Amino acid sequence: MSTNAPVKHGPAANANLCAHINKLFSEIDKTGTDLAATDGVPPTPSKTHVQGIIWLKCSMFLFEFDTPDSAGQFWSYAHNPVWDLAKTCLGGSVQVVDKAHTLILCFIPCRGVFDPSNAEDISTLKIENGLPRGCITLAAWLKKEDHCHAKQMVASLKVLCNSIEAANLLLQEWVFITGHLVVVCKDIWELLCCNKC
């Protein structure tokens, strides 16, 4: 565990962390505007602001930004080796991860034709369906193969997309896997309800 990682995760500690990060953002935003002005580029004022931070029990911080532009700016600051903002504030072992958009692909041939753990099969899926490179971060069968019936020919696949554009493309367009048209739907959790109600 990193020595500069936050150890307290209560509301007050998260509010202090949020204020500290916003102060750093204002300094970096000002530096970026000043650099653009010295290069002869008209400065575009950018404001990166975190509205809130929540610590999840799975050792993750969830950031809420005021605008999508702020989230994009944070992403660029976190991956810039000069500022290294995420590691400065959250510890040396931190990794910044995009929000994942989960989809379920149904009726996929599952008997040796398509293997989601094979990178080549996922790459072929992206090429055949015109998806951008790296947009699918994870693909796995919903049910383990050894739990499937011996005569089962199709199964459902859970796919994580790292961008909403890629997820929408899969939802709106025809998706083919190994020449078969598959059904795509959102992975939406539904509340359990009593049959008597």
GROMACS .gro file of N, CA and C in nm, residues 24 74 90-91 106 119 127-128 137-138 145 155 196:
model
   39
   24LEU      N    1  -0.569   2.167  -0.671
   24LEU     CA    2  -0.467   2.128  -0.768
   24LEU      C    3  -0.517   2.150  -0.912
   74PHE      N    4  -0.977   1.556  -1.636
   74PHE     CA    5  -0.919   1.474  -1.530
   74PHE      C    6  -0.844   1.355  -1.589
   90LEU      N    7  -0.386   1.014  -0.456
   90LEU     CA    8  -0.449   0.889  -0.413
   90LEU      C    9  -0.351   0.775  -0.387
   91GLY      N   10  -0.223   0.799  -0.409
   91GLY     CA   11  -0.125   0.694  -0.380
   91GLY      C   12  -0.059   0.639  -0.504
  106CYS      N   13  -2.684  -1.206  -2.672
  106CYS     CA   14  -2.754  -1.334  -2.660
  106CYS      C   15  -2.742  -1.416  -2.788
  119ALA      N   16  -0.811  -1.332  -2.747
  119ALA     CA   17  -0.799  -1.193  -2.794
  119ALA      C   18  -0.826  -1.182  -2.944
  127ILE      N   19  -1.362  -0.589  -3.556
  127ILE     CA   20  -1.339  -0.557  -3.698
  127ILE      C   21  -1.466  -0.582  -3.779
  128GLU      N   22  -1.531  -0.697  -3.758
  128GLU     CA   23  -1.652  -0.731  -3.835
  128GLU      C   24  -1.767  -0.634  -3.811
  137THR      N   25  -1.341  -0.389  -2.320
  137THR     CA   26  -1.238  -0.415  -2.219
  137THR      C   27  -1.246  -0.555  -2.160
  138LEU      N   28  -1.366  -0.614  -2.165
  138LEU     CA   29  -1.382  -0.748  -2.109
  138LEU      C   30  -1.500  -0.817  -2.175
  145GLU      N   31  -1.880  -2.247  -1.891
  145GLU     CA   32  -1.902  -2.350  -1.993
  145GLU      C   33  -1.927  -2.488  -1.932
  155ALA      N   34  -2.515  -1.940  -2.621
  155ALA     CA   35  -2.509  -1.890  -2.483
  155ALA      C   36  -2.509  -1.737  -2.487
  196LYS      N   37  -4.702  -1.218  -0.559
  196LYS     CA   38  -4.835  -1.186  -0.505
  196LYS      C   39  -4.869  -1.038  -0.523
   0.00000   0.00000   0.00000
